[in-house]
């Protein structure tokens, strides 16, 4: 078997990543050897594979849904935004330079099509099925000529396309119809049908609309997935400051001790790998929220300064908003703060950056005895170690090289009192270490908080992936979906005018 499917969406954030993961988990549970694939991903949320390649975290999560190790072939092109107009281009897991959006879409993107197709062919030669994820919308007519992630890859690899729409946003019927009607006849031949995501209410009320959609387009709907809380794992895009106050979804179990623990995450610009705090939110009694005002740190038992693709820019933002002074005040009062990757660099004494921002020498917040120099080569590793008497695993993605001049050792960084800093992402997913760390935070904060003794982040992640598989198995026409993966798009699908503009 050499099956395949492209999961496209009417919009960004329609649910492509979680639907892809759900299909992968459903397939692997029925004994299919399956792999995920996304030709091009734009995300600040990335991961390091065992061979030291950087890929989108969504593809790493989908690989876990497939119960396989992620590889660079699963996400050959990763774009990491560095501002409004440019991104770092990561090819097969390694950065190859910065490029403007105009320069990328002006020719570079199309030249990567051969690499993308080679990676997909390699996966299809190894696995029974490859479930591909698109990006944005396949009907972005201004970008179709150079597209390598939606209909460009579908046309070249002859993949059937399932279009996902988020009905919770409204307008899903118009979005489905318009998506098809803006594609060329050749592209429309591969649009097999639709999948409704995040439906609330009585499906019977929706069915007449689905029948009308089939009459209008000649294409069926393969399922209606109900709205479920807590399924947005490993999102591609960093939280925007407009989501200030967003509470990271956590378990509903009550705290084990007498107190809860409040965690405030500074929503710095170009925030990366904000999923580092998911393991904290998974603990009963830990409340995690994202903030951008100094007064919001007042009741926080722990403040996290997360990773960022723009360390110097984030540092300036913290100073402009008064958060830098609030962080210094916390340190003076002996209140806990954790800096991760770019956040760790910000807490140091001195930054020398001729690579990322080209700002030269910039003073840090001076809370940790650390000096950082940005190197052109990016560090991409999967370190293993011990801290607070517990084993820890993590991954590193950074250009900054830290020289630690004092304090107590903490992973690859250091600790001064209740201020910690490390380059290690993912360390809080190590259960024993996370519990030990939270006990230290609670003691420093004067809280009678007790970590649950049996929280397993890995088990919770597996439960979420199984819930995604359950959604597909219970609410999609899996027999029809299997035929689509195995045999391709149905023959004779009608053309819907007007089609793509010339």
mmCIF file of N, CA and C in Angstrom, residues 164-241:
data_model
loop_
_atom_site.group_PDB
_atom_site.id
_atom_site.type_symbol
_atom_site.label_atom_id
_atom_site.label_comp_id
_atom_site.label_asym_id
_atom_site.label_seq_id
_atom_site.Cartn_x
_atom_site.Cartn_y
_atom_site.Cartn_z
ATOM 1 N N UNK A 164 -10.806 21.004 5.915
ATOM 2 C CA UNK A 164 -11.350 21.143 7.265
ATOM 3 C C UNK A 164 -11.829 22.578 7.463
ATOM 4 N N UNK A 165 -13.014 22.737 8.051
ATOM 5 C CA UNK A 165 -13.537 24.060 8.377
ATOM 6 C C UNK A 165 -13.946 24.146 9.828
ATOM 7 N N UNK A 166 -13.627 25.255 10.468
ATOM 8 C CA UNK A 166 -13.966 25.485 11.885
ATOM 9 C C UNK A 166 -15.333 26.159 11.952
ATOM 10 N N UNK A 167 -16.367 25.385 12.249
ATOM 11 C CA UNK A 167 -17.721 25.920 12.271
ATOM 12 C C UNK A 167 -17.953 26.820 13.475
ATOM 13 N N UNK A 168 -17.098 26.705 14.487
ATOM 14 C CA UNK A 168 -17.232 27.559 15.665
ATOM 15 C C UNK A 168 -17.013 29.030 15.312
ATOM 16 N N UNK A 169 -16.286 29.285 14.223
ATOM 17 C CA UNK A 169 -16.044 30.656 13.774
ATOM 18 C C UNK A 169 -17.197 31.205 12.943
ATOM 19 N N UNK A 170 -18.053 30.331 12.431
ATOM 20 C CA UNK A 170 -19.136 30.751 11.554
ATOM 21 C C UNK A 170 -18.693 30.793 10.105
ATOM 22 N N UNK A 171 -19.697 30.781 9.199
ATOM 23 C CA UNK A 171 -19.419 30.900 7.779
ATOM 24 C C UNK A 171 -18.781 29.693 7.148
ATOM 25 N N UNK A 172 -18.967 28.526 7.718
ATOM 26 C CA UNK A 172 -18.234 27.362 7.228
ATOM 27 C C UNK A 172 -18.708 26.921 5.846
ATOM 28 N N UNK A 173 -20.014 27.056 5.553
ATOM 29 C CA UNK A 173 -20.495 26.641 4.232
ATOM 30 C C UNK A 173 -19.927 27.537 3.137
ATOM 31 N N UNK A 174 -19.946 28.839 3.369
ATOM 32 C CA UNK A 174 -19.364 29.760 2.394
ATOM 33 C C UNK A 174 -17.871 29.494 2.230
ATOM 34 N N UNK A 175 -17.198 29.161 3.332
ATOM 35 C CA UNK A 175 -15.757 28.885 3.271
ATOM 36 C C UNK A 175 -15.465 27.623 2.470
ATOM 37 N N UNK A 176 -16.261 26.575 2.680
ATOM 38 C CA UNK A 176 -16.075 25.344 1.913
ATOM 39 C C UNK A 176 -16.304 25.601 0.415
ATOM 40 N N UNK A 177 -17.446 26.217 0.104
ATOM 41 C CA UNK A 177 -17.776 26.457 -1.301
ATOM 42 C C UNK A 177 -16.743 27.370 -1.955
ATOM 43 N N UNK A 178 -16.396 28.464 -1.269
ATOM 44 C CA UNK A 178 -15.447 29.418 -1.847
ATOM 45 C C UNK A 178 -14.070 28.829 -2.043
ATOM 46 N N UNK A 179 -13.659 27.947 -1.128
ATOM 47 C CA UNK A 179 -12.347 27.305 -1.275
ATOM 48 C C UNK A 179 -12.284 26.508 -2.569
ATOM 49 N N UNK A 180 -13.310 25.718 -2.835
ATOM 50 C CA UNK A 180 -13.324 24.925 -4.065
ATOM 51 C C UNK A 180 -13.430 25.821 -5.294
ATOM 52 N N UNK A 181 -14.316 26.810 -5.230
ATOM 53 C CA UNK A 181 -14.624 27.625 -6.406
ATOM 54 C C UNK A 181 -13.481 28.539 -6.829
ATOM 55 N N UNK A 182 -12.485 28.733 -5.973
ATOM 56 C CA UNK A 182 -11.343 29.571 -6.323
ATOM 57 C C UNK A 182 -10.145 28.758 -6.814
ATOM 58 N N UNK A 183 -10.338 27.476 -7.014
ATOM 59 C CA UNK A 183 -9.250 26.619 -7.488
ATOM 60 C C UNK A 183 -9.419 26.293 -8.974
ATOM 61 N N UNK A 184 -8.306 25.991 -9.604
ATOM 62 C CA UNK A 184 -8.327 25.617 -11.016
ATOM 63 C C UNK A 184 -9.007 24.265 -11.181
ATOM 64 N N UNK A 185 -9.454 23.935 -12.405
ATOM 65 C CA UNK A 185 -10.052 22.615 -12.623
ATOM 66 C C UNK A 185 -9.131 21.470 -12.199
ATOM 67 N N UNK A 186 -7.832 21.605 -12.475
ATOM 68 C CA UNK A 186 -6.878 20.543 -12.112
ATOM 69 C C UNK A 186 -6.774 20.383 -10.600
ATOM 70 N N UNK A 187 -6.818 21.508 -9.875
ATOM 71 C CA UNK A 187 -6.782 21.427 -8.412
ATOM 72 C C UNK A 187 -8.094 20.877 -7.866
ATOM 73 N N UNK A 188 -9.209 21.316 -8.451
ATOM 74 C CA UNK A 188 -10.516 20.868 -7.959
ATOM 75 C C UNK A 188 -10.692 19.361 -8.081
ATOM 76 N N UNK A 189 -10.040 18.752 -9.068
ATOM 77 C CA UNK A 189 -10.143 17.296 -9.233
ATOM 78 C C UNK A 189 -9.693 16.536 -7.996
ATOM 79 N N UNK A 190 -8.840 17.162 -7.173
ATOM 80 C CA UNK A 190 -8.288 16.480 -5.996
ATOM 81 C C UNK A 190 -9.016 16.813 -4.702
ATOM 82 N N UNK A 191 -9.909 17.802 -4.731
ATOM 83 C CA UNK A 191 -10.672 18.154 -3.525
ATOM 84 C C UNK A 191 -11.787 17.129 -3.365
ATOM 85 N N UNK A 192 -11.571 16.165 -2.476
ATOM 86 C CA UNK A 192 -12.500 15.043 -2.325
ATOM 87 C C UNK A 192 -13.731 15.412 -1.510
ATOM 88 N N UNK A 193 -13.571 16.282 -0.532
ATOM 89 C CA UNK A 193 -14.703 16.614 0.318
ATOM 90 C C UNK A 193 -14.282 17.395 1.537
ATOM 91 N N UNK A 194 -15.151 17.398 2.548
ATOM 92 C CA UNK A 194 -15.023 18.328 3.664
ATOM 93 C C UNK A 194 -15.105 17.599 5.009
ATOM 94 N N UNK A 195 -14.586 18.263 6.035
ATOM 95 C CA UNK A 195 -14.711 17.792 7.414
ATOM 96 C C UNK A 195 -15.030 18.999 8.271
ATOM 97 N N UNK A 196 -16.143 18.947 8.983
ATOM 98 C CA UNK A 196 -16.550 20.040 9.859
ATOM 99 C C UNK A 196 -15.908 19.839 11.222
ATOM 100 N N UNK A 197 -15.290 20.891 11.742
ATOM 101 C CA UNK A 197 -14.602 20.802 13.034
ATOM 102 C C UNK A 197 -15.270 21.731 14.047
ATOM 103 N N UNK A 198 -15.236 21.332 15.309
ATOM 104 C CA UNK A 198 -15.692 22.138 16.444
ATOM 105 C C UNK A 198 -17.187 22.468 16.390
ATOM 106 N N UNK A 199 -18.003 21.463 16.085
ATOM 107 C CA UNK A 199 -19.449 21.685 16.043
ATOM 108 C C UNK A 199 -20.046 21.565 17.442
ATOM 109 N N UNK A 200 -20.957 22.477 17.758
ATOM 110 C CA UNK A 200 -21.691 22.434 19.025
ATOM 111 C C UNK A 200 -23.178 22.283 18.699
ATOM 112 N N UNK A 201 -23.852 21.377 19.374
ATOM 113 C CA UNK A 201 -25.292 21.277 19.198
ATOM 114 C C UNK A 201 -25.732 19.998 18.516
ATOM 115 N N UNK A 202 -26.910 20.066 17.910
ATOM 116 C CA UNK A 202 -27.580 18.927 17.303
ATOM 117 C C UNK A 202 -27.135 18.800 15.847
ATOM 118 N N UNK A 203 -26.462 17.696 15.527
ATOM 119 C CA UNK A 203 -25.980 17.498 14.162
ATOM 120 C C UNK A 203 -27.146 17.454 13.169
ATOM 121 N N UNK A 204 -28.309 17.025 13.639
ATOM 122 C CA UNK A 204 -29.464 16.964 12.758
ATOM 123 C C UNK A 204 -29.820 18.315 12.159
ATOM 124 N N UNK A 205 -29.564 19.390 12.895
ATOM 125 C CA UNK A 205 -29.832 20.728 12.377
ATOM 126 C C UNK A 205 -28.828 21.130 11.305
ATOM 127 N N UNK A 206 -27.640 20.498 11.317
ATOM 128 C CA UNK A 206 -26.606 20.823 10.351
ATOM 129 C C UNK A 206 -26.761 20.044 9.050
ATOM 130 N N UNK A 207 -27.362 18.863 9.132
ATOM 131 C CA UNK A 207 -27.388 17.958 7.981
ATOM 132 C C UNK A 207 -28.027 18.543 6.727
ATOM 133 N N UNK A 208 -29.122 19.335 6.812
ATOM 134 C CA UNK A 208 -29.652 19.926 5.564
ATOM 135 C C UNK A 208 -28.630 20.806 4.856
ATOM 136 N N UNK A 209 -27.816 21.524 5.613
ATOM 137 C CA UNK A 209 -26.773 22.343 5.008
ATOM 138 C C UNK A 209 -25.714 21.494 4.329
ATOM 139 N N UNK A 210 -25.371 20.354 4.948
ATOM 140 C CA UNK A 210 -24.390 19.466 4.344
ATOM 141 C C UNK A 210 -24.922 18.869 3.044
ATOM 142 N N UNK A 211 -26.224 18.554 3.025
ATOM 143 C CA UNK A 211 -26.832 18.044 1.798
ATOM 144 C C UNK A 211 -26.799 19.105 0.698
ATOM 145 N N UNK A 212 -27.106 20.345 1.057
ATOM 146 C CA UNK A 212 -27.072 21.424 0.069
ATOM 147 C C UNK A 212 -25.648 21.656 -0.434
ATOM 148 N N UNK A 213 -24.675 21.545 0.470
ATOM 149 C CA UNK A 213 -23.275 21.712 0.075
ATOM 150 C C UNK A 213 -22.878 20.628 -0.927
ATOM 151 N N UNK A 214 -23.349 19.417 -0.701
ATOM 152 C CA UNK A 214 -23.044 18.328 -1.644
ATOM 153 C C UNK A 214 -23.692 18.595 -3.003
ATOM 154 N N UNK A 215 -24.936 19.105 -2.991
ATOM 155 C CA UNK A 215 -25.598 19.429 -4.254
ATOM 156 C C UNK A 215 -24.853 20.532 -5.001
ATOM 157 N N UNK A 216 -24.322 21.500 -4.254
ATOM 158 C CA UNK A 216 -23.634 22.636 -4.873
ATOM 159 C C UNK A 216 -22.255 22.266 -5.410
ATOM 160 N N UNK A 217 -21.560 21.373 -4.717
ATOM 161 C CA UNK A 217 -20.157 21.098 -5.063
ATOM 162 C C UNK A 217 -19.921 19.707 -5.615
ATOM 163 N N UNK A 218 -20.880 18.799 -5.424
ATOM 164 C CA UNK A 218 -20.663 17.417 -5.821
ATOM 165 C C UNK A 218 -19.734 16.663 -4.903
ATOM 166 N N UNK A 219 -19.492 17.220 -3.721
ATOM 167 C CA UNK A 219 -18.529 16.623 -2.784
ATOM 168 C C UNK A 219 -19.189 16.383 -1.436
ATOM 169 N N UNK A 220 -18.866 15.276 -0.832
ATOM 170 C CA UNK A 220 -19.479 14.879 0.426
ATOM 171 C C UNK A 220 -18.725 15.442 1.617
ATOM 172 N N UNK A 221 -19.348 15.365 2.770
ATOM 173 C CA UNK A 221 -18.700 15.695 4.041
ATOM 174 C C UNK A 221 -18.354 14.388 4.742
ATOM 175 N N UNK A 222 -17.094 14.262 5.135
ATOM 176 C CA UNK A 222 -16.591 12.995 5.676
ATOM 177 C C UNK A 222 -16.782 12.881 7.193
ATOM 178 N N UNK A 223 -17.260 13.938 7.827
ATOM 179 C CA UNK A 223 -17.496 13.857 9.258
ATOM 180 C C UNK A 223 -17.776 15.211 9.861
ATOM 181 N N UNK A 224 -18.393 15.188 11.034
ATOM 182 C CA UNK A 224 -18.649 16.399 11.819
ATOM 183 C C UNK A 224 -18.075 16.146 13.208
ATOM 184 N N UNK A 225 -16.962 16.801 13.513
ATOM 185 C CA UNK A 225 -16.299 16.591 14.800
ATOM 186 C C UNK A 225 -16.859 17.561 15.825
ATOM 187 N N UNK A 226 -17.278 17.071 16.979
ATOM 188 C CA UNK A 226 -17.818 17.964 18.007
ATOM 189 C C UNK A 226 -16.735 18.790 18.679
ATOM 190 N N UNK A 227 -17.140 19.905 19.246
ATOM 191 C CA UNK A 227 -16.213 20.754 19.997
ATOM 192 C C UNK A 227 -15.773 20.014 21.254
ATOM 193 N N UNK A 228 -14.474 20.001 21.497
ATOM 194 C CA UNK A 228 -13.919 19.393 22.705
ATOM 195 C C UNK A 228 -12.864 20.325 23.291
ATOM 196 N N UNK A 229 -12.918 20.528 24.592
ATOM 197 C CA UNK A 229 -11.914 21.344 25.267
ATOM 198 C C UNK A 229 -10.609 20.553 25.411
ATOM 199 N N UNK A 230 -9.513 21.292 25.395
ATOM 200 C CA UNK A 230 -8.233 20.697 25.752
ATOM 201 C C UNK A 230 -7.552 19.908 24.661
ATOM 202 N N UNK A 231 -7.928 20.126 23.384
ATOM 203 C CA UNK A 231 -7.308 19.365 22.305
ATOM 204 C C UNK A 231 -6.301 20.176 21.514
ATOM 205 N N UNK A 232 -6.110 21.446 21.837
ATOM 206 C CA UNK A 232 -5.182 22.286 21.076
ATOM 207 C C UNK A 232 -3.750 22.120 21.523
ATOM 208 N N UNK A 233 -3.209 20.930 21.376
ATOM 209 C CA UNK A 233 -1.855 20.663 21.857
ATOM 210 C C UNK A 233 -0.832 21.019 20.796
ATOM 211 N N UNK A 234 0.279 21.587 21.254
ATOM 212 C CA UNK A 234 1.420 21.893 20.382
ATOM 213 C C UNK A 234 1.014 22.715 19.163
ATOM 214 N N UNK A 235 0.345 23.843 19.419
ATOM 215 C CA UNK A 235 -0.048 24.718 18.335
ATOM 216 C C UNK A 235 1.174 25.233 17.592
ATOM 217 N N UNK A 236 0.951 25.651 16.345
ATOM 218 C CA UNK A 236 2.060 26.135 15.542
ATOM 219 C C UNK A 236 2.461 27.551 15.915
ATOM 220 N N UNK A 237 1.480 28.400 16.202
ATOM 221 C CA UNK A 237 1.751 29.829 16.329
ATOM 222 C C UNK A 237 1.825 30.258 17.778
ATOM 223 N N UNK A 238 2.758 31.167 18.068
ATOM 224 C CA UNK A 238 2.878 31.718 19.408
ATOM 225 C C UNK A 238 1.660 32.537 19.786
ATOM 226 N N UNK A 239 1.320 32.553 21.057
ATOM 227 C CA UNK A 239 0.194 33.348 21.512
ATOM 228 C C UNK A 239 0.463 34.825 21.282
ATOM 229 N N UNK A 240 -0.534 35.532 20.814
ATOM 230 C CA UNK A 240 -0.393 36.961 20.595
ATOM 231 C C UNK A 240 -0.640 37.706 21.905
ATOM 232 N N UNK A 241 -0.094 38.908 21.991
ATOM 233 C CA UNK A 241 -0.299 39.708 23.195
ATOM 234 C C UNK A 241 -1.776 40.003 23.403
#
